[in-house]
Short mmCIF file of C-alpha atoms and ligand atoms in Angstrom, two decimals:
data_model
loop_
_atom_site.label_atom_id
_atom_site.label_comp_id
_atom_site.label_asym_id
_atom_site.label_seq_id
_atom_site.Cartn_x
_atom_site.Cartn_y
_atom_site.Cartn_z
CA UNK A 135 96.57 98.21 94.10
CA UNK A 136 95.00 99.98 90.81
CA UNK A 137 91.99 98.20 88.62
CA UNK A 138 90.03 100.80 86.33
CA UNK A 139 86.61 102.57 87.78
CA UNK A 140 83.78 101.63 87.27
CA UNK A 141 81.80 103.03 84.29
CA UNK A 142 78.95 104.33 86.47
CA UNK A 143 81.92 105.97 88.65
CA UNK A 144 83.40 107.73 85.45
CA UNK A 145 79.88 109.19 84.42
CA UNK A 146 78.99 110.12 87.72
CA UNK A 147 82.20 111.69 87.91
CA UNK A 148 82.04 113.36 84.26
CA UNK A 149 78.75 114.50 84.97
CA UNK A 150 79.23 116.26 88.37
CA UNK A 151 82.86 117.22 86.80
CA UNK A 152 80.72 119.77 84.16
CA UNK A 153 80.45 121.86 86.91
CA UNK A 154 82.67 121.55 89.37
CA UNK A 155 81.74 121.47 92.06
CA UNK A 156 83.58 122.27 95.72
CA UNK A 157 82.43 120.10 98.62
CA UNK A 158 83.92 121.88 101.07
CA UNK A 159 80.78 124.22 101.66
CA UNK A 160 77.28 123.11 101.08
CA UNK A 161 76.37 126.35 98.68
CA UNK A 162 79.87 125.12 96.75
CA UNK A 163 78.41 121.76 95.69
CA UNK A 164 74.64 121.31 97.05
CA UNK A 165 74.15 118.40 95.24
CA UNK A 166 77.06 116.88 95.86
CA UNK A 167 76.85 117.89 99.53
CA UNK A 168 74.12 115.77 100.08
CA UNK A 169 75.31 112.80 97.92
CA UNK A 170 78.66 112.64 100.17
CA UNK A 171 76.15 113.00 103.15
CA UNK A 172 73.97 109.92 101.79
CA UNK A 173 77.43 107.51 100.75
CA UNK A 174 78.91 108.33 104.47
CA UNK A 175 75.50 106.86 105.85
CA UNK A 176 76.01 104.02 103.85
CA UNK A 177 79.79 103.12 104.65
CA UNK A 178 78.74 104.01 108.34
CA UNK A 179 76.09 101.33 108.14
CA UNK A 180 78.15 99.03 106.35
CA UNK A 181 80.67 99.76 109.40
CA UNK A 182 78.03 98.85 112.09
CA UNK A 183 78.62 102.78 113.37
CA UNK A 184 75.39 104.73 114.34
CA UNK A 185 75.06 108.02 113.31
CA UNK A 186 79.04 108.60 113.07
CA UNK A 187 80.72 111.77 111.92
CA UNK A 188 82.07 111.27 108.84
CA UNK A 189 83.11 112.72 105.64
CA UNK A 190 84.87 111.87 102.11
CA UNK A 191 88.71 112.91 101.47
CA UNK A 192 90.86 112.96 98.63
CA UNK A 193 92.84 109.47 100.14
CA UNK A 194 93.50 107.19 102.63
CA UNK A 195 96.49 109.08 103.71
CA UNK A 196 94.17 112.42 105.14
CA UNK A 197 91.74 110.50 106.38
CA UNK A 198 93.88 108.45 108.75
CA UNK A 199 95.74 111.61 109.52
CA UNK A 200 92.61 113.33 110.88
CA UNK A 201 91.91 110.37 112.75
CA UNK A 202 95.55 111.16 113.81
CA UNK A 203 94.72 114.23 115.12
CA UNK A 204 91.65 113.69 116.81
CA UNK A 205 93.47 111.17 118.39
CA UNK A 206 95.97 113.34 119.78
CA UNK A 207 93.46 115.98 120.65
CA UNK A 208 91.05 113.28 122.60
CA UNK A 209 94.29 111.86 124.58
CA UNK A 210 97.05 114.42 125.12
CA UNK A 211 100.38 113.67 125.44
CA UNK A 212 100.18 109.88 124.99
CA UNK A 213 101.24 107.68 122.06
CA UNK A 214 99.88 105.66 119.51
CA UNK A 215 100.24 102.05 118.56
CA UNK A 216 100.05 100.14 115.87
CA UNK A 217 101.29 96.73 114.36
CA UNK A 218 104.92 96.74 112.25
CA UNK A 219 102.84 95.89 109.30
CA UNK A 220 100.69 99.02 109.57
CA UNK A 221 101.07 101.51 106.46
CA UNK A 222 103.81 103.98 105.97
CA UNK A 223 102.05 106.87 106.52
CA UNK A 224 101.28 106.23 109.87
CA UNK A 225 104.86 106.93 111.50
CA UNK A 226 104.93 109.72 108.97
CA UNK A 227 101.58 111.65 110.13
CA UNK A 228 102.42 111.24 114.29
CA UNK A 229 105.78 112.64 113.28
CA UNK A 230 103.66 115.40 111.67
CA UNK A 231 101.46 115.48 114.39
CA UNK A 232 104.48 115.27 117.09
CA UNK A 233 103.02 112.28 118.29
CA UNK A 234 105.10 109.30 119.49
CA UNK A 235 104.93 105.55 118.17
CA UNK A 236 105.11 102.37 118.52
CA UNK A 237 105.75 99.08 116.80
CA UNK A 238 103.88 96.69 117.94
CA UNK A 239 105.12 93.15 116.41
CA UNK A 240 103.13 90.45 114.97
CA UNK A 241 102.37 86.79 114.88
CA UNK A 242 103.01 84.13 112.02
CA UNK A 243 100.39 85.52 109.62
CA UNK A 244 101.72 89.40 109.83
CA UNK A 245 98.67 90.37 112.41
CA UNK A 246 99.27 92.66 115.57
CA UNK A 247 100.84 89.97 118.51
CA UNK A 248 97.72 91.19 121.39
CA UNK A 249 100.20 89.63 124.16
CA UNK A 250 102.72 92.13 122.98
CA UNK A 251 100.12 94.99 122.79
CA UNK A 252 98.97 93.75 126.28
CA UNK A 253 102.04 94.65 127.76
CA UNK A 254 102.46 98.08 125.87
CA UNK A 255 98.95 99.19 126.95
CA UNK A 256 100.13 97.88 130.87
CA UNK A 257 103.01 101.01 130.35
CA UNK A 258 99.91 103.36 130.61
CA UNK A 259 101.48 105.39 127.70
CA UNK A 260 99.55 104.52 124.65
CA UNK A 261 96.58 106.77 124.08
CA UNK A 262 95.50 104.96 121.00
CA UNK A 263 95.52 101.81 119.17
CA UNK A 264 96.03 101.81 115.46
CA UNK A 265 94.58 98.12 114.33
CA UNK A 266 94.63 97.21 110.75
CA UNK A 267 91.99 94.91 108.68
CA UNK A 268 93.90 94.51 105.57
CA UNK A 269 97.33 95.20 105.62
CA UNK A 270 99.13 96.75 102.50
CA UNK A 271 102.07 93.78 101.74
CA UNK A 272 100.17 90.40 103.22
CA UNK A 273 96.31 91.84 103.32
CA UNK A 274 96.56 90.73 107.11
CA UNK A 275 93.94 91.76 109.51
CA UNK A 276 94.64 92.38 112.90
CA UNK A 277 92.31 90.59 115.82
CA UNK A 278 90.30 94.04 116.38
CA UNK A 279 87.57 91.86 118.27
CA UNK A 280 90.47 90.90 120.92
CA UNK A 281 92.07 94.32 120.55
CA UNK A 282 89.38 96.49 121.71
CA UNK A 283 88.28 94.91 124.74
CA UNK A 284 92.19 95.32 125.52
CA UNK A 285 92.14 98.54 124.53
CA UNK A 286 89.04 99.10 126.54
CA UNK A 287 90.58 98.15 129.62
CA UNK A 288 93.66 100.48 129.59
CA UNK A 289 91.22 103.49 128.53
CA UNK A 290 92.96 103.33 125.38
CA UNK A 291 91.11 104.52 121.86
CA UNK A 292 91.12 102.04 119.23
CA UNK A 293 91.07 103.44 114.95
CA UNK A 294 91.04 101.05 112.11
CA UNK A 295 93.04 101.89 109.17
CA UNK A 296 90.40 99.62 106.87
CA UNK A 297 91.52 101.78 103.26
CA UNK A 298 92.36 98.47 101.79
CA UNK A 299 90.20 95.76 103.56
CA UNK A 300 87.13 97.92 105.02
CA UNK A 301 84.60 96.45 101.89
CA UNK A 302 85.28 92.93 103.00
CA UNK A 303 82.80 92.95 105.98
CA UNK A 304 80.32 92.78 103.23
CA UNK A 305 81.44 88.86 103.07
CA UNK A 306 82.34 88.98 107.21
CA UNK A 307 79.72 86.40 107.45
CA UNK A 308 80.68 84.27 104.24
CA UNK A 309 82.67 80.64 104.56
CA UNK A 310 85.04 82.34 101.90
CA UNK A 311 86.74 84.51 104.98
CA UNK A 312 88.12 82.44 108.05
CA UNK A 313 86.02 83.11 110.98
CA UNK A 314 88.51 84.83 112.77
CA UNK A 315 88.60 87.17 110.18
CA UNK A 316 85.02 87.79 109.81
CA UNK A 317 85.44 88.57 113.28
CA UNK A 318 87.65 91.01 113.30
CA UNK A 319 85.82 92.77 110.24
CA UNK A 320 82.38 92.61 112.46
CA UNK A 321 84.53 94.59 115.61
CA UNK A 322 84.90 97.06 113.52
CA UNK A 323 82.12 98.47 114.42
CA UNK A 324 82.93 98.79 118.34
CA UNK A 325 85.61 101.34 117.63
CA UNK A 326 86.29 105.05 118.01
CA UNK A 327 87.34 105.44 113.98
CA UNK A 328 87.59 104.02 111.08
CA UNK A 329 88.87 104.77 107.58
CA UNK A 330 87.84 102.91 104.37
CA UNK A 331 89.11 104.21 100.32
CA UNK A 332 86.36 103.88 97.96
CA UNK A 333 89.42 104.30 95.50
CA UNK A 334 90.49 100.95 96.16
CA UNK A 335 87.63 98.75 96.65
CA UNK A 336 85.01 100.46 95.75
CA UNK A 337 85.51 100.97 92.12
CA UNK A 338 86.44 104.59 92.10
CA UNK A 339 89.02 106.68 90.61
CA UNK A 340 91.74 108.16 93.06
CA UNK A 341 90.22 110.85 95.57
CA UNK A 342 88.20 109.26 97.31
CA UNK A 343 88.93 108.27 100.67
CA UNK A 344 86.48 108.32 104.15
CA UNK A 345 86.59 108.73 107.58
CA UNK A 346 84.29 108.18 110.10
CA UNK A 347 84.23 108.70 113.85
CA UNK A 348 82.35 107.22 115.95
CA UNK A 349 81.34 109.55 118.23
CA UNK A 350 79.35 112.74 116.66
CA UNK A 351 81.00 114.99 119.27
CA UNK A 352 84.47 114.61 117.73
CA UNK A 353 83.12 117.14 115.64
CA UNK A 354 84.34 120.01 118.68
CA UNK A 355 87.97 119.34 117.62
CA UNK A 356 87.53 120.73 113.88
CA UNK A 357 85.86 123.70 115.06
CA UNK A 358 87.28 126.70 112.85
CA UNK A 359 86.30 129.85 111.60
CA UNK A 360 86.74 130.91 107.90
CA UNK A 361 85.54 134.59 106.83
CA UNK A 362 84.78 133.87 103.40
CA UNK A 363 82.13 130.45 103.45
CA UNK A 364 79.46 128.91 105.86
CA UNK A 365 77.04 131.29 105.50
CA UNK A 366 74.05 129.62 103.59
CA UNK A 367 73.24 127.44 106.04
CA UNK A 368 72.85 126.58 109.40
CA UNK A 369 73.84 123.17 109.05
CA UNK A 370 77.22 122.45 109.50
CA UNK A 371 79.07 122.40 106.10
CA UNK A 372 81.41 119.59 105.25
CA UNK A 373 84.77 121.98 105.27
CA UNK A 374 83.71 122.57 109.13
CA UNK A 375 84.43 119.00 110.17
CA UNK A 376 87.35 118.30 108.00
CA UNK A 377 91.07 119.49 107.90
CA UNK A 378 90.93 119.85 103.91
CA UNK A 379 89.58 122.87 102.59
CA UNK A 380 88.74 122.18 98.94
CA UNK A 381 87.56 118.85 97.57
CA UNK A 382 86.11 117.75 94.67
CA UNK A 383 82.34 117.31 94.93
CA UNK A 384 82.33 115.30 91.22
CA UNK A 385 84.03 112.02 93.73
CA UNK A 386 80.93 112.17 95.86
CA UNK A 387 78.66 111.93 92.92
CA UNK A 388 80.55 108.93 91.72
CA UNK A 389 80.30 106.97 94.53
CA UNK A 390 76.77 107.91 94.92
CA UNK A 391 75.83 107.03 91.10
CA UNK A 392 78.20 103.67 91.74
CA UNK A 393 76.65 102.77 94.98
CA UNK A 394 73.35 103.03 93.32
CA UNK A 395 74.02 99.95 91.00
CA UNK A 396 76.28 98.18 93.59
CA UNK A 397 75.00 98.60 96.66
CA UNK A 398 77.22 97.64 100.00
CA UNK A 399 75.04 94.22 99.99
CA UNK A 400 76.68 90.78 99.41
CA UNK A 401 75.25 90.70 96.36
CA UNK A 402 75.94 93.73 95.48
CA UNK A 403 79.56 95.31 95.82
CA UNK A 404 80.49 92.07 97.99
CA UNK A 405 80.21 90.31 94.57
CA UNK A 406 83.02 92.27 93.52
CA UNK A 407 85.07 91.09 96.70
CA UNK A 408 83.97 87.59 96.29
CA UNK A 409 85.55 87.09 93.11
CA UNK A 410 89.09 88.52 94.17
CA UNK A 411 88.83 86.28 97.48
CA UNK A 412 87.60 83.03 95.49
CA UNK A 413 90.76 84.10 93.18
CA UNK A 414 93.11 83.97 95.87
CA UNK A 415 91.95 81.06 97.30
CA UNK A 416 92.76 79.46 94.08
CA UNK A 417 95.86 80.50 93.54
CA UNK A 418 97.18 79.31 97.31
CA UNK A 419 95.67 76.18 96.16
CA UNK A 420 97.64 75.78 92.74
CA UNK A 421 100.72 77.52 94.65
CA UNK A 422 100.71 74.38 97.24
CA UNK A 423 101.08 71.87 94.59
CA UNK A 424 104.00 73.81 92.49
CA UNK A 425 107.64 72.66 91.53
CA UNK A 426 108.30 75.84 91.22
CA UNK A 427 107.06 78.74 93.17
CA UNK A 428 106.20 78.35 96.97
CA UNK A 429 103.20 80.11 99.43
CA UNK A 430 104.71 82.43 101.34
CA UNK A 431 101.46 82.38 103.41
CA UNK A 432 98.19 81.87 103.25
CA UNK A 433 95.93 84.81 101.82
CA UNK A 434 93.60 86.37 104.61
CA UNK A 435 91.85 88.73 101.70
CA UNK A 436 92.48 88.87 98.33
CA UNK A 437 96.60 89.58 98.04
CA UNK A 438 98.82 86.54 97.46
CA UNK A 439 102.51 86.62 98.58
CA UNK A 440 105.08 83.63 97.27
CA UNK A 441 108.13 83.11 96.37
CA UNK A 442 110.12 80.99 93.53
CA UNK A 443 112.07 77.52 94.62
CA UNK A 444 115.29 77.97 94.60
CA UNK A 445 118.19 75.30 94.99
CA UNK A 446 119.97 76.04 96.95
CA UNK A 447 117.20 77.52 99.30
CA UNK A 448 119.04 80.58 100.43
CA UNK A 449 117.42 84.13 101.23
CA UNK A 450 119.64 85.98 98.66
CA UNK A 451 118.53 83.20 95.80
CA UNK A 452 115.25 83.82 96.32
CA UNK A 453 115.52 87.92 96.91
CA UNK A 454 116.93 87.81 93.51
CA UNK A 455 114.25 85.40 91.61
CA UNK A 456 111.72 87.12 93.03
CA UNK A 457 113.27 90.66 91.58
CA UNK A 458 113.89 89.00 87.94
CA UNK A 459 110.52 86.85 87.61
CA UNK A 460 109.24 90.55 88.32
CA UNK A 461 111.22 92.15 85.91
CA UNK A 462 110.95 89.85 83.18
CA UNK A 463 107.50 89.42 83.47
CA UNK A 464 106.75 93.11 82.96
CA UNK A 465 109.17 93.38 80.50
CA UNK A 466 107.67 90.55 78.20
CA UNK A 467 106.77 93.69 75.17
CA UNK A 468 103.73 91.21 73.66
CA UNK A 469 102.20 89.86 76.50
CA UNK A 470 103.11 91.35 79.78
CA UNK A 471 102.42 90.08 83.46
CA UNK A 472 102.34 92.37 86.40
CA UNK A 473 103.42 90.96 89.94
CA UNK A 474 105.13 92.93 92.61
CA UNK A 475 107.52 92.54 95.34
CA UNK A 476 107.18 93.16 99.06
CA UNK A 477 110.45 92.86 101.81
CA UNK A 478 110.27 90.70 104.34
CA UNK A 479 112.44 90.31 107.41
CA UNK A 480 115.00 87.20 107.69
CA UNK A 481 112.63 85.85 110.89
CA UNK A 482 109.76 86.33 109.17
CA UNK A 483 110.33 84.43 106.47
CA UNK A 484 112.54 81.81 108.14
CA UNK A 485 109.66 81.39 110.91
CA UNK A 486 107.07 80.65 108.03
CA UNK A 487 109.93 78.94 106.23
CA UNK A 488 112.45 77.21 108.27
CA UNK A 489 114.26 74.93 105.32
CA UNK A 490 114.91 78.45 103.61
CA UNK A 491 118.96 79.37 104.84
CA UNK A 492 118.79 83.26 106.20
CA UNK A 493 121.79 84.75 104.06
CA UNK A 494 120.84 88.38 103.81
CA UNK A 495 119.09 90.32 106.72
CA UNK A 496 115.50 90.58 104.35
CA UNK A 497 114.37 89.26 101.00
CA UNK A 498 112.05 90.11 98.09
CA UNK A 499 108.75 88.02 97.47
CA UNK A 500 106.39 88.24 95.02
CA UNK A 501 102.90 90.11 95.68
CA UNK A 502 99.55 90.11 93.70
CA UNK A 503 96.54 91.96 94.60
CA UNK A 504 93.79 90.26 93.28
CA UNK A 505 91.66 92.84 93.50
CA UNK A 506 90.32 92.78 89.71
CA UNK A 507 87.25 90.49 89.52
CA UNK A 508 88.68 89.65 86.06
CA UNK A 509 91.71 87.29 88.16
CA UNK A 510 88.93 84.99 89.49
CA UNK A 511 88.45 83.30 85.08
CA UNK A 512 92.27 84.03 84.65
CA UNK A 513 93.97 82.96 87.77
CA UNK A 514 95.13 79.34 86.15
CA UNK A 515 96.78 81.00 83.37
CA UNK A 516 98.15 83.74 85.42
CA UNK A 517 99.67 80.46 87.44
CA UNK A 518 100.82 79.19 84.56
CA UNK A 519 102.97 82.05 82.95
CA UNK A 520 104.52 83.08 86.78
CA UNK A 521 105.56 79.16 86.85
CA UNK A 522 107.35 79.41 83.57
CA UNK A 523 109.11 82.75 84.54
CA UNK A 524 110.16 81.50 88.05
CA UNK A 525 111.60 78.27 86.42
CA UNK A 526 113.40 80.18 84.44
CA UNK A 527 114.62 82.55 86.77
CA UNK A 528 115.84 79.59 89.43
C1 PLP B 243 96.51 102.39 100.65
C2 PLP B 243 96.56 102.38 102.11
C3 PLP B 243 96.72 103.57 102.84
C4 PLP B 243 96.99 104.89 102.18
O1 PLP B 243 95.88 105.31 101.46
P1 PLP B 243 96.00 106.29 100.20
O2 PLP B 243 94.61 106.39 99.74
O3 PLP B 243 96.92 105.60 99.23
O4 PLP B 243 96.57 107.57 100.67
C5 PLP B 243 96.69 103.49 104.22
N1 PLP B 243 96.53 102.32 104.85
C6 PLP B 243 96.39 101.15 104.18
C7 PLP B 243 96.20 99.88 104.94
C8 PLP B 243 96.41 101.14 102.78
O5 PLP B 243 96.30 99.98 102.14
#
């Protein structure tokens, strides 16, 4: 999930760089104080929040575990939720935190199962919902339009980890997304949080994630006290409503100088989305008509998951194709290809693949983000050369 910045992101970020400046109080980076104040607006409205709380962060990772924590602080001692294909991390921070969690499973696509949620929230325990629009492996996104009015009805919070898949609302409304999909970007904005990395999507080197809350009160549970800053103004300062201290004002400036060019329009950034979507699209489409690779599913955003034929079609045949067309595709010295892998479960891939024999208890598939607007001209050749290294791998 890497493509190089943008150039107007590298000069921005050069420029603001010269001086250095520290975002974390507004007399450490003035300028770039108000440019992260100005890009927050404009992810907010790109969201569908109204005047949220929000800031920058160096990743995806923080922000989602100050959402985290201000979801622990707004419902004490109950859980969180979120789908089996939710990222890493999250388990990781609620450990942190010393919040409990569960798994919620998911349907035939890799999205959050709502009738399974349904009976988790009827437990009373969970306190909030972690919903997903984009996941990391399958770029799935969870129903958030049915999930919040579930939510809702519990008294249960709802947060969107949206790092990978928050730009696409920008084509929520364009016949390139299924509906349901364009749904669930729109619901977004009826949620208590939401997290979005302009270092994926939005052409920016790495340190810059966002969060934003949706209610400006949220602000009560950062409340802090430092001796040594916030004394230029009586505004708060962007180190009072965030849990990092230090952060580097030179990633505000280059989303602000980026944004600028591209703004978060359809035609502007949502170009950039378009051509990664119309790219996987594509590629499902040559993948259905293939000796020699199969879909795995279809693509919801931009990241294509397959697999190569294998006879016989066992789990541990194609586990190991999918491992060598990997390997010798990156290891081709004059002309390399880069796919990777993600693991799937035996069901999973036996309920999307029934004529495929379950051998082993999960298997390797192959996994391209499509995230380079670059794929969109390539993608045929790109079909080509992983055809010839799965047929040679079978
Ligand atoms: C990448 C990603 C994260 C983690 O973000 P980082 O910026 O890598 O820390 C969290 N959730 C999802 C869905 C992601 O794709």
């Amino acid at each position: 999930m890497l493509k190089p910045p943008h150039p107007a992101a590298v000069a921005g970020y050069l420029a603001a760089m010269l001086v250095n400046p520290n975002n974390h109080a507004l007399d450490g980076g003035p300028a770039t104080s108000a440019m992260e104040e100005e890009v927050v607006g404009q992810l907010a409205a790109m969201a569908g929040l109204e005047e949220p709380l929000g800031h920058l962060t160096s990743s995806g990772t923080t922000a989602n575990l100050e959402a985290l924590f201000v979801a622990r602080e707004s419902r004490p001692g109950r859980s969180v939720a979120v789908s089996a294909e939710g990222h890493y991390t999250h388990a990781r921070m609620c450990h942190l935190l010393g919040v409990r969690v569960h798994r919620v499973p998911v349907d035939d696509r890799g999205r959050m199962d709502v009738t399974a949620l349904e009976a988790l929230l009827a437990t009373g325990d969970v306190g909030t919902v972690v919903a997903t629009t984009g996941t990391t492996a399958l770029g799935a996104v969870d129903p958030v339009h049915r999930i919040v009015p579930l939510a809702r009805r519990f008294g249960a919070r709802v947060h969107v980890d949206a790092a990978y898949g928050g730009f696409f609302v920008l084509l929520a409304d364009d016949p390139l997304l299924e509906r349901d999909t364009g749904r669930a970007l729109r619901a977004v904005a009826d949620c208590d949080s939401v997290v979005i990395d302009p270092h994926k999507h939005g052409l920016q080197p790495y340190g810059c994630g966002a969060v934003l809350f949706a209610d400006p009160g949220t602000a009560r549970f950062f409340r802090h006290d430092s001796p040594y800053t916030y004394f230029t103004s009586d505004r708060p300062h962007l180190g009072e409503i965030s849990l990092e201290c230090s952060r580097s004002g030179a990633a505000a400036a280059a989303l602000w100088l980026t944004l600028r060019l591209l703004p978060l329009t359809r035609r502007g950034l949502g170009g950039v989305l378009a051509a990664g979507r119309g790219a996987a699209l594509r590629w499902a489409e040559l993948l259905g008509t293939s000796g020699a690779l199969e879909l795995y599913q279809p693509p919801e955003l931009d990241i294509v998951t397959y697999y190569p034929r294998t006879e016989p079609a066992a789990l541990s045949r194609v586990d190991a194709a999918s491992q060598e067309v990997m390997r010798q595709g990156m290891e081709d010295g004059k002309n390399p290809v880069f796919l990777s892998v993600t693991r799937v479960g035996a069901d999973a891939f036996t309920g999307r693949h029934p004529a495929v024999v379950p051998d082993l208890g999960d298997a390797r598939v192959l996994r391209s983000a499509l995230m380079k607007p670059e794929s969109e001209p390539y993608v045929e050749v790109l079909h080509d050369r992983v055809e010839r290294l799965a047929e040679a791998a079978r």
